[in-house]
Backbone as JSON, one array per atom type, in Angstrom:
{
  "sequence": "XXXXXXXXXXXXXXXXXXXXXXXXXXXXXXXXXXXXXXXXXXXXXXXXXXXXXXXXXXXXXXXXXXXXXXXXXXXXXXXXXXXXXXXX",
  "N": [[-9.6, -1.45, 5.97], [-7.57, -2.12, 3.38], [-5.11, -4.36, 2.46], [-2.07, -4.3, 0.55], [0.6, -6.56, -0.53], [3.31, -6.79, -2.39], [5.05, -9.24, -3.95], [8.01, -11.28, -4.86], [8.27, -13.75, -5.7], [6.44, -16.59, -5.32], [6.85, -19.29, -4.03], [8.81, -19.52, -1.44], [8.45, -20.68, 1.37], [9.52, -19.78, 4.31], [8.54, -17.23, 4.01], [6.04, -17.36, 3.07], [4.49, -18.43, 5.92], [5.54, -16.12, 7.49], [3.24, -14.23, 6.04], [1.16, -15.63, 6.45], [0.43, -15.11, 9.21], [0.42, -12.76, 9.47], [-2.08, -12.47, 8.19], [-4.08, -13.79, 10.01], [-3.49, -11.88, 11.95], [-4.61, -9.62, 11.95], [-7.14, -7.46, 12.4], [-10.74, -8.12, 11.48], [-12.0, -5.28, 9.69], [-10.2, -5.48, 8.08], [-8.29, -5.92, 5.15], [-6.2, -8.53, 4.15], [-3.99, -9.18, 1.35], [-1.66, -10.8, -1.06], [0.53, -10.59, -3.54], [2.04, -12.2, -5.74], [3.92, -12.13, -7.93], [6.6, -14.35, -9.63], [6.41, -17.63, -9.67], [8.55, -19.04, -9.19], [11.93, -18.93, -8.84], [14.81, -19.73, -11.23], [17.41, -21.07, -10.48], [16.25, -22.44, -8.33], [14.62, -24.84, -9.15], [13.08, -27.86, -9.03], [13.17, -27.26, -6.4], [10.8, -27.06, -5.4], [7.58, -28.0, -4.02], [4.77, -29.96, -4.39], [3.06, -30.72, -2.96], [2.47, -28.07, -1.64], [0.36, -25.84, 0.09], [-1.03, -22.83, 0.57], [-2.08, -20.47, 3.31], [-2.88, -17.81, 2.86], [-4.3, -15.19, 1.79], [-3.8, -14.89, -2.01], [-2.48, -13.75, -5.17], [-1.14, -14.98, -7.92], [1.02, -14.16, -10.65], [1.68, -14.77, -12.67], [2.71, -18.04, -13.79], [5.48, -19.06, -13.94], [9.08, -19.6, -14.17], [10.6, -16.57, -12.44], [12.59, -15.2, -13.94], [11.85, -15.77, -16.89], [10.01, -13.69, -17.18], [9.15, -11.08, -18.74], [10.33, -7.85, -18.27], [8.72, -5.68, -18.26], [6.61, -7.05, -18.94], [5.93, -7.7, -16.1], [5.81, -4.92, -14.58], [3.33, -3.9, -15.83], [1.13, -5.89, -15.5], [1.99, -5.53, -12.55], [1.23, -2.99, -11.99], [-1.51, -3.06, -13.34], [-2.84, -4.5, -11.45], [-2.57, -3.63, -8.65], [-4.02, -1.44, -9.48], [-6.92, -2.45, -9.69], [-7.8, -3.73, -7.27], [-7.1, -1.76, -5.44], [-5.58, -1.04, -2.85], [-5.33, 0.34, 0.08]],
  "CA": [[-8.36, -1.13, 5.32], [-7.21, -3.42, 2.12], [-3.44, -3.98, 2.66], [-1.64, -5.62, -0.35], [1.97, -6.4, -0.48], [3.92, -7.17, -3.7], [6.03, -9.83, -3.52], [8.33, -11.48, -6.15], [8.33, -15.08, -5.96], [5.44, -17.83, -4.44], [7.81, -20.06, -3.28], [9.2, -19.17, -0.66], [8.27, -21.55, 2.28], [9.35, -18.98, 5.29], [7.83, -16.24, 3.97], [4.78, -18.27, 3.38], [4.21, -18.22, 7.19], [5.27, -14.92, 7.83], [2.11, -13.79, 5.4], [-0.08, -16.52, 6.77], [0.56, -14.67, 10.37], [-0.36, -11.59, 9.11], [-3.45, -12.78, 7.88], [-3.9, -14.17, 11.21], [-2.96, -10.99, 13.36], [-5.45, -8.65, 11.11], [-8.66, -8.03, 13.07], [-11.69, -7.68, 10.73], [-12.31, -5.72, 8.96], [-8.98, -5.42, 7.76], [-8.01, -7.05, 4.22], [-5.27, -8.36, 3.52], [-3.51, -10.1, -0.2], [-0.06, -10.88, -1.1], [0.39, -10.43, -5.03], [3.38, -12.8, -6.1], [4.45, -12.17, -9.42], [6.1, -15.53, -10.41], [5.84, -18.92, -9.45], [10.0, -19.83, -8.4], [14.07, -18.91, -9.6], [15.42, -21.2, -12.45], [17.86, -21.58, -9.62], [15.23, -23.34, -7.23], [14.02, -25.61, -9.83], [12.94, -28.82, -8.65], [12.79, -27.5, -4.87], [9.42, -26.88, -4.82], [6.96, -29.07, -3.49], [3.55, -29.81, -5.38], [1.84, -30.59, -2.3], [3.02, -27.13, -0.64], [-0.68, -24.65, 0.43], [-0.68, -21.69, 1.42], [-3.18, -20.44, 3.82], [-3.06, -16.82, 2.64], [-5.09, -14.6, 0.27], [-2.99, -14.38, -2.6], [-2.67, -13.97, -6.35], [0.29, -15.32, -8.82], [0.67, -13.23, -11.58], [2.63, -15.55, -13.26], [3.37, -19.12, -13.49], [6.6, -19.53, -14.68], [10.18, -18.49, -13.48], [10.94, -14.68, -13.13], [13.49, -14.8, -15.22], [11.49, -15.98, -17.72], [9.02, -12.96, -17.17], [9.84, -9.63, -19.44], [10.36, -6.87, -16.94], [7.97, -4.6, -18.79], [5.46, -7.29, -18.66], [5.8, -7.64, -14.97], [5.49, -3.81, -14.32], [1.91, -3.7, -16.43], [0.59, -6.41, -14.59], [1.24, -5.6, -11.46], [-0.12, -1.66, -11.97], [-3.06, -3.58, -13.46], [-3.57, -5.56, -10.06], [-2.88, -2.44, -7.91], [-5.58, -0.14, -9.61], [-8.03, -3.23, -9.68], [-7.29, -4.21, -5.88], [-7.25, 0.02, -4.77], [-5.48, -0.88, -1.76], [-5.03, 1.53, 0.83]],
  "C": [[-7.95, -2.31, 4.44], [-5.43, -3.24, 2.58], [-3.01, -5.32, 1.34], [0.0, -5.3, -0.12], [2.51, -7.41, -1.68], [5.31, -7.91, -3.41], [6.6, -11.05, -4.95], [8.3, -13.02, -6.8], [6.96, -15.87, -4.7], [6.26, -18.7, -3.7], [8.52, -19.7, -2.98], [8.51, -19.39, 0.61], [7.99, -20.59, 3.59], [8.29, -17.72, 5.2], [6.34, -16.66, 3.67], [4.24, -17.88, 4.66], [4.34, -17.27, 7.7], [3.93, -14.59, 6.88], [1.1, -14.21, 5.89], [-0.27, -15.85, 8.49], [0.09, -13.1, 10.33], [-1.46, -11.21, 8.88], [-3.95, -12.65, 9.23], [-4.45, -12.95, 12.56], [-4.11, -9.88, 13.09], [-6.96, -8.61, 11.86], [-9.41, -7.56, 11.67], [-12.05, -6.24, 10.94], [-11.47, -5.59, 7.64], [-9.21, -6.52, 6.24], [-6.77, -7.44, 3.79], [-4.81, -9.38, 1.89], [-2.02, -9.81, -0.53], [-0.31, -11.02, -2.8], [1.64, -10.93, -5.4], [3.4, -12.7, -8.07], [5.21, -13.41, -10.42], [6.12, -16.45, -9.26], [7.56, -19.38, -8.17], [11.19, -19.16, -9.57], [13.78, -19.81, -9.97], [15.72, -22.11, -11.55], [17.75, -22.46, -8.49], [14.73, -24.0, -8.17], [14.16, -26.64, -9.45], [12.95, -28.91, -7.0], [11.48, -27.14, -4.3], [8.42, -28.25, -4.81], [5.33, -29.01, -3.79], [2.49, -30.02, -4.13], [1.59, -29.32, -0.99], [1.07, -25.99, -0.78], [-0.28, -23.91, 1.31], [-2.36, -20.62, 2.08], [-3.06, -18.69, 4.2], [-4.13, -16.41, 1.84], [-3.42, -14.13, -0.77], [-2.93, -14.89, -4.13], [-1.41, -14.41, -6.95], [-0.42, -14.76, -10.14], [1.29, -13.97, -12.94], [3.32, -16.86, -13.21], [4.5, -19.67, -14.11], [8.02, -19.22, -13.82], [10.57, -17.31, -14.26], [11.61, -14.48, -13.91], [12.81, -15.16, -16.63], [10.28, -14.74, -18.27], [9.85, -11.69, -17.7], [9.85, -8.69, -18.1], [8.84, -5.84, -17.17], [6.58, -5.41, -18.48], [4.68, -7.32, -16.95], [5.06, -6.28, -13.78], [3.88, -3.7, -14.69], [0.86, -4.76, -15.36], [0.52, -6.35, -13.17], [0.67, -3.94, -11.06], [-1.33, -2.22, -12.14], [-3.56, -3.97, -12.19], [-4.21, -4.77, -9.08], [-3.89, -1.63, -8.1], [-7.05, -0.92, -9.45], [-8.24, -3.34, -8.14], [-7.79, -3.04, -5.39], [-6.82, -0.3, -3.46], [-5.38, 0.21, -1.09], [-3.7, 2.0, 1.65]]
}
């Protein structure tokens, strides 16, 4: 089973670990991927941490802040991901 879950921002520390537990909990031959769209809020600028890994599968669709991301472009890319991906 592929399991993806669309999620809107990378940074995001807690939720980090919830994902990384999921990974985790998944017996083989299970897949899972987290698909973050951008990077961080304006509003969080400067609280992210350059030496922060994340010990998920997961793509960024976008390195910038969301607000900086068109809506329209956001939508295209992440249908693109989904039909590439074919989760289940």
């Amino acid at each position: 089973m592929k399991i993806l879950i669309i999620h809107n921002l990378l940074w995001a520390h807690y939720k980090s670990a919830f994902f990384e537990e999921i990974q985790k909990q998944l017996p083989s031959p299970h897949e899972f991927h987290v698909l973050q769209i951008a990077r961080n809020e304006i509003s969080r600028k400067g609280m992210e941490s350059p030496e922060v890994t994340y010990n998920y599968n997961y793509t960024l669709l976008f390195n910038d802040y969301i607000e900086n991301v068109p809506r329209w472009k956001e939508i295209v890319a992440v249908i693109r991901f989904f039909l590439k991906y074919d989760p289940d």
